Short mmCIF file of C-alpha atoms in Angstrom, two decimals:
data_model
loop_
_atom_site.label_atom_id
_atom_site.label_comp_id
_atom_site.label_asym_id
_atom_site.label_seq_id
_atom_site.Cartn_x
_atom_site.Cartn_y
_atom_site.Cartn_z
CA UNK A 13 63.73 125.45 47.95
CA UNK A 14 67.48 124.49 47.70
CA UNK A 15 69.75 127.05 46.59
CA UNK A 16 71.35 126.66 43.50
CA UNK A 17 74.67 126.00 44.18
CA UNK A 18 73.61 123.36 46.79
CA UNK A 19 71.75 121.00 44.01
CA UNK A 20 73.04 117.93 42.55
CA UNK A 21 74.26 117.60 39.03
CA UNK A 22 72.87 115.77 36.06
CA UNK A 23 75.52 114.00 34.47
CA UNK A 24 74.75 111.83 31.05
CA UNK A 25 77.44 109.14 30.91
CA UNK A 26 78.27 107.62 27.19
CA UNK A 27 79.05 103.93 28.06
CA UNK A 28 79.77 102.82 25.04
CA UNK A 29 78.38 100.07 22.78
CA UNK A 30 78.71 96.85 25.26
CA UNK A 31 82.18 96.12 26.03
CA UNK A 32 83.14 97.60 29.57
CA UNK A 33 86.40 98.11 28.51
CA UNK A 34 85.26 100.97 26.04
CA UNK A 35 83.76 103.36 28.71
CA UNK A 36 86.03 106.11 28.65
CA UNK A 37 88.18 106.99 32.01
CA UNK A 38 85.86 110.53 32.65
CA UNK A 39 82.80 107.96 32.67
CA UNK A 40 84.52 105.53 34.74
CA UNK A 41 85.52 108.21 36.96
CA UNK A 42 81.51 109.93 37.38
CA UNK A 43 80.06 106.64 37.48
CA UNK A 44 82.64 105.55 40.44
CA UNK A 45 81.74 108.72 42.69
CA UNK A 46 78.21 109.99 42.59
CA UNK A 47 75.97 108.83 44.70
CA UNK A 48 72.71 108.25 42.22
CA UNK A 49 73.04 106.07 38.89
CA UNK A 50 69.85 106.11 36.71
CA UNK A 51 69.34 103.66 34.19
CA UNK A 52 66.90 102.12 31.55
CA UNK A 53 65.24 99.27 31.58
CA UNK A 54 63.40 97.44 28.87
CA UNK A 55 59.60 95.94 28.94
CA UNK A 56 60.35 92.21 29.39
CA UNK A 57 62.60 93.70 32.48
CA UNK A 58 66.01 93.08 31.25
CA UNK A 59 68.52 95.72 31.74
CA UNK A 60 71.28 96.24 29.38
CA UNK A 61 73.02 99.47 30.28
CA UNK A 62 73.54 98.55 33.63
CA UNK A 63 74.28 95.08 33.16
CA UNK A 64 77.63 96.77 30.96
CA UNK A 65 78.38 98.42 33.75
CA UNK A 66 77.49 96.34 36.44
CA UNK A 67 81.07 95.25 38.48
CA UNK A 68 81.89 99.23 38.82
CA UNK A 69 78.77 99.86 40.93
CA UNK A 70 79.25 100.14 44.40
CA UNK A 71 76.42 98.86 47.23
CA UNK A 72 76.37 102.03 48.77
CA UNK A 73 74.58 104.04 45.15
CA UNK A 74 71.32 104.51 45.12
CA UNK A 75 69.58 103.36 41.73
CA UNK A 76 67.13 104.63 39.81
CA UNK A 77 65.64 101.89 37.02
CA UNK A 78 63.86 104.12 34.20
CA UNK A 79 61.24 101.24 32.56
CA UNK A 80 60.62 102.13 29.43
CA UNK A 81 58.34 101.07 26.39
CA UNK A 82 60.23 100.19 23.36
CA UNK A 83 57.06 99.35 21.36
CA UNK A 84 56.07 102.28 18.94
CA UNK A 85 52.36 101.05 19.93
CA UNK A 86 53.28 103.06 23.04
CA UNK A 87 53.64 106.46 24.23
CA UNK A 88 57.05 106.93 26.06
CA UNK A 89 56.22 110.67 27.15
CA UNK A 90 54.75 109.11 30.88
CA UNK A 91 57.34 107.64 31.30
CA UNK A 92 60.09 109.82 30.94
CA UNK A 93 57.97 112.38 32.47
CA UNK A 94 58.03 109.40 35.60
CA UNK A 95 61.58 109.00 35.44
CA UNK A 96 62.52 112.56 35.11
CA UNK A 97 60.47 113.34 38.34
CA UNK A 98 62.39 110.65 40.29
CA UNK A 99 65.89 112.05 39.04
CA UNK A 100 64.79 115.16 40.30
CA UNK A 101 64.15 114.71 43.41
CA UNK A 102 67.80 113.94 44.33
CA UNK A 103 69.21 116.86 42.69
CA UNK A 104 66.92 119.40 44.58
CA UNK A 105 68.23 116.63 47.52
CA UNK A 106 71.78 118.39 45.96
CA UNK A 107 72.61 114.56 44.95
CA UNK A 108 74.50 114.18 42.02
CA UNK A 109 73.15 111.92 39.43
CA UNK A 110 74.21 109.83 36.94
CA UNK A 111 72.19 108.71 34.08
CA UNK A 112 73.54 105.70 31.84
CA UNK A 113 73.38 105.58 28.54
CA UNK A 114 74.23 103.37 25.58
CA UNK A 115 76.46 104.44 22.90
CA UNK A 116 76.79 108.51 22.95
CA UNK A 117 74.23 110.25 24.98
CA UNK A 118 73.44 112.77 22.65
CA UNK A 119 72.96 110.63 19.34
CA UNK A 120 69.47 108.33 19.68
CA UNK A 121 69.79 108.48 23.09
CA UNK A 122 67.98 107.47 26.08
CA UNK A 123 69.55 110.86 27.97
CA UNK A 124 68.07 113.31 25.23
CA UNK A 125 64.78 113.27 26.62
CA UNK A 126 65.61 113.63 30.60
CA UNK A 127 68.19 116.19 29.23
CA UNK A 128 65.13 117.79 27.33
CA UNK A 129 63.09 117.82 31.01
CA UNK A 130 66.17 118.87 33.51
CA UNK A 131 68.34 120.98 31.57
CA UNK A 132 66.14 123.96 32.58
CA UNK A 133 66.70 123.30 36.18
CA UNK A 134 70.06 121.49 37.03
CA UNK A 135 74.03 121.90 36.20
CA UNK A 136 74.31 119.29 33.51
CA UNK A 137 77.42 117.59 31.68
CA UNK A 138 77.37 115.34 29.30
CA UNK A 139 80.08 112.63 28.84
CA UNK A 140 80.61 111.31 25.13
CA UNK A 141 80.86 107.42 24.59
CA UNK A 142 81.58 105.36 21.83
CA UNK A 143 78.45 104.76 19.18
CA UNK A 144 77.57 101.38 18.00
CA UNK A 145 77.84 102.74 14.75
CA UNK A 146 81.88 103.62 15.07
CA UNK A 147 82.32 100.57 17.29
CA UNK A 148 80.25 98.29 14.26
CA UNK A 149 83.33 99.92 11.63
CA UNK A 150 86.23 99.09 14.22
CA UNK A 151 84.91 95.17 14.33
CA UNK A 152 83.71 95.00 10.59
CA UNK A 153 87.33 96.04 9.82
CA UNK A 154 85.88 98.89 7.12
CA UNK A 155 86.47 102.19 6.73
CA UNK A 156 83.03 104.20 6.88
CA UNK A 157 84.41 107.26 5.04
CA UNK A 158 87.13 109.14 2.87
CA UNK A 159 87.49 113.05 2.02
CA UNK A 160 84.24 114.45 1.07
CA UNK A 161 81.75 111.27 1.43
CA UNK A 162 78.69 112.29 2.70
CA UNK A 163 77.45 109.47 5.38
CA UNK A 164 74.18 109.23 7.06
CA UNK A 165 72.91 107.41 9.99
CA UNK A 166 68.93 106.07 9.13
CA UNK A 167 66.77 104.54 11.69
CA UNK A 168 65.18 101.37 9.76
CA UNK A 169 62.06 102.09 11.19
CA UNK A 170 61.77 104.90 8.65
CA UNK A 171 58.77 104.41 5.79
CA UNK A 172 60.14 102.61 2.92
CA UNK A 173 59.85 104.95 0.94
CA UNK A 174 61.89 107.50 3.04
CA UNK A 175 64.50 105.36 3.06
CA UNK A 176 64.67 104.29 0.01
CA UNK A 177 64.80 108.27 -0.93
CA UNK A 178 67.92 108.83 1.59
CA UNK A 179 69.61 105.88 0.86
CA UNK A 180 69.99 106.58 -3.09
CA UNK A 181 72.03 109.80 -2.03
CA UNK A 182 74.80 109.46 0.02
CA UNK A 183 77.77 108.15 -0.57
CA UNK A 184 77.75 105.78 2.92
CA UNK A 185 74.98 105.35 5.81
CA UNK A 186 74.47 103.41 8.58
CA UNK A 187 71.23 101.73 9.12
CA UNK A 188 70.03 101.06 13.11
CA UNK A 189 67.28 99.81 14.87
CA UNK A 190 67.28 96.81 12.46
CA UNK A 191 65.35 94.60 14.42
CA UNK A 192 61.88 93.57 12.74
CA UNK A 193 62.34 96.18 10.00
CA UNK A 194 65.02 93.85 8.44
CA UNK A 195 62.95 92.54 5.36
CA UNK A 196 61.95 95.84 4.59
CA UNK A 197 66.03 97.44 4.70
CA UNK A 198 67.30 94.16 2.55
CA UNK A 199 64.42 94.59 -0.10
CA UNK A 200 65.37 98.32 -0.49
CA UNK A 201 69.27 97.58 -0.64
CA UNK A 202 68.61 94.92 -3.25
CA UNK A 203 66.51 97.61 -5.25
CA UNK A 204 69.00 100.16 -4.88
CA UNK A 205 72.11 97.93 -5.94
CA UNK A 206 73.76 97.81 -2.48
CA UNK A 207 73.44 94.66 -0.79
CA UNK A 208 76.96 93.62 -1.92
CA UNK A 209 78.29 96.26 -0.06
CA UNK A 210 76.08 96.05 2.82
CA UNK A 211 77.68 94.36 6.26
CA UNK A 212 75.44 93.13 9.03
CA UNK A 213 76.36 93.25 12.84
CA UNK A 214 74.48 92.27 15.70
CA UNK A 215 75.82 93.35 18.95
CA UNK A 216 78.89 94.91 18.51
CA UNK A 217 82.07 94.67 20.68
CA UNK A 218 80.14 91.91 23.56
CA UNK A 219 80.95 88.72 23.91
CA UNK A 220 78.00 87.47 21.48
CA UNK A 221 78.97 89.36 18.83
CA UNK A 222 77.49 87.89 15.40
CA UNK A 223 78.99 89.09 12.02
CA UNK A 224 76.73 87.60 9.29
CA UNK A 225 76.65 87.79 5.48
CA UNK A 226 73.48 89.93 4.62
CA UNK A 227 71.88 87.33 2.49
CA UNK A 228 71.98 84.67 5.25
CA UNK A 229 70.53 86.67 7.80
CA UNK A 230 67.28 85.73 8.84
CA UNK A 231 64.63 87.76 9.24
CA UNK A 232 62.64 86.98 11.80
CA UNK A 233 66.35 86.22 14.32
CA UNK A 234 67.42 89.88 12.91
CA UNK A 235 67.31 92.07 16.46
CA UNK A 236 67.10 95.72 17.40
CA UNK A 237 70.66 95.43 18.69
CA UNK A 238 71.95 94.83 15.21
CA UNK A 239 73.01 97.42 12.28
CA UNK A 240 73.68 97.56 9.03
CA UNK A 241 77.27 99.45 7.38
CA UNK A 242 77.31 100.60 3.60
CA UNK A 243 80.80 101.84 3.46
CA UNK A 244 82.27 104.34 0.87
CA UNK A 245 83.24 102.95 -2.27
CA UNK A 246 85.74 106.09 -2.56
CA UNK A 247 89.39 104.85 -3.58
CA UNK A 248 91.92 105.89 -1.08
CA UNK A 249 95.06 107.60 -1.74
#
């Protein structure tokens, strides 16, 4: 068995919501020098979080692709259990490794649940990014918040009812994970007396950013890379 001080070290990087230019200089910096990068990738093979990253990866890293199911039809558990196993391997190897992740690590993250497997066994530091949530206000142009607003961030794949519940209480709320739920979040909004206020982004800060009015969005194009803003309607002072 290695000796502690002689394994690697977990690091979850925060790379932000797309644009490269948004990974902070402490990311930049891990992500430049270890020798092990970790990464998602989705069902139909596509691989977003590296793809954001992509012209700061040297030849010379060893990567680790983490294929995960996005469908809530399946379990997820094997698979992180899979790509857990394979991270650990180079840290008892006392290789550093880097896992990307999208947005903040810690906040819906891909990281929580390697972090949730490894933390037990490894030095591990986690580097903040920028959320699509904060990075969806900075391109809407819209404060989220003033003073004492209360503001919640709801996965639309919540029951309608849930939602509904959580939405009628809180003074401003973000609403992720849009994708096919969007029918369902628009018919609640409408009940509720928001849609006025409600914005709709779709890939924040990359170069195919879509801003759309809420009642032109259609459904079935709506993607899970998309959000929807209900910012305060608290005057400022």
């Amino acid at each position: 068995m290695t000796e502690l001080g002689k394994l690697g070290k977990l690091y979850g990087l925060g790379i932000g919501p797309g644009d490269p230019e948004l990974l902070t200089l402490k990311a930049h910096r891990i992500l430049t020098t270890v020798p092990v990068i970790a990464y998602p990738t989705l069902e139909n093979g596509k691989v977003f979080a590296r793809g954001i990253v992509a012209e700061f990866i040297r030849p010379d890293q060893i990567e680790i692709p983490m294929p995960l199911p996005f469908s809530v039809k399946r379990s997820s558990q094997p698979h992180y259990d899979m790509a857990a196993a394979n991270i650990a391997e180079h840290l008892s190897a006392g290789r550093d490794v880097a896992v990307l992740c999208l947005g903040d690590p810690m906040l819906y993250g891909t990281f929580m649940y390697i972090f949730n497997r490894l933390s037990g066994g490894f030095s591990v530091e986690v580097v903040p990014g920028i959320s699509s949530v904060m990075a969806s206000a900075a391109m809407l142009g819209v404060p989220i918040t003033y003073r004492n607003d209360v503001f919640a961030i709801m996965p639309a794949t919540l029951e309608a009812e849930i939602l509904r519940d959580r939405l009628s209480v809180v003074d401003a709320a973000a609403i992720i994970k849009l994708g096919r739920h969007f029918a369902k979040v628009r018919q609640i909004l409408d009940e509720l007396g928001l849609l006025d206020r409600a914005l709709y982004i779709e890939r924040a800060t990359l170069p195919n950013q879509k801003i759309i009015p809420i009642r032109e969005v259609d459904p079935a194009a709506a993607t899970y890379w998309a959000l929807i803003l209900i910012p305060s309607q608290t005057k400022p002072q």
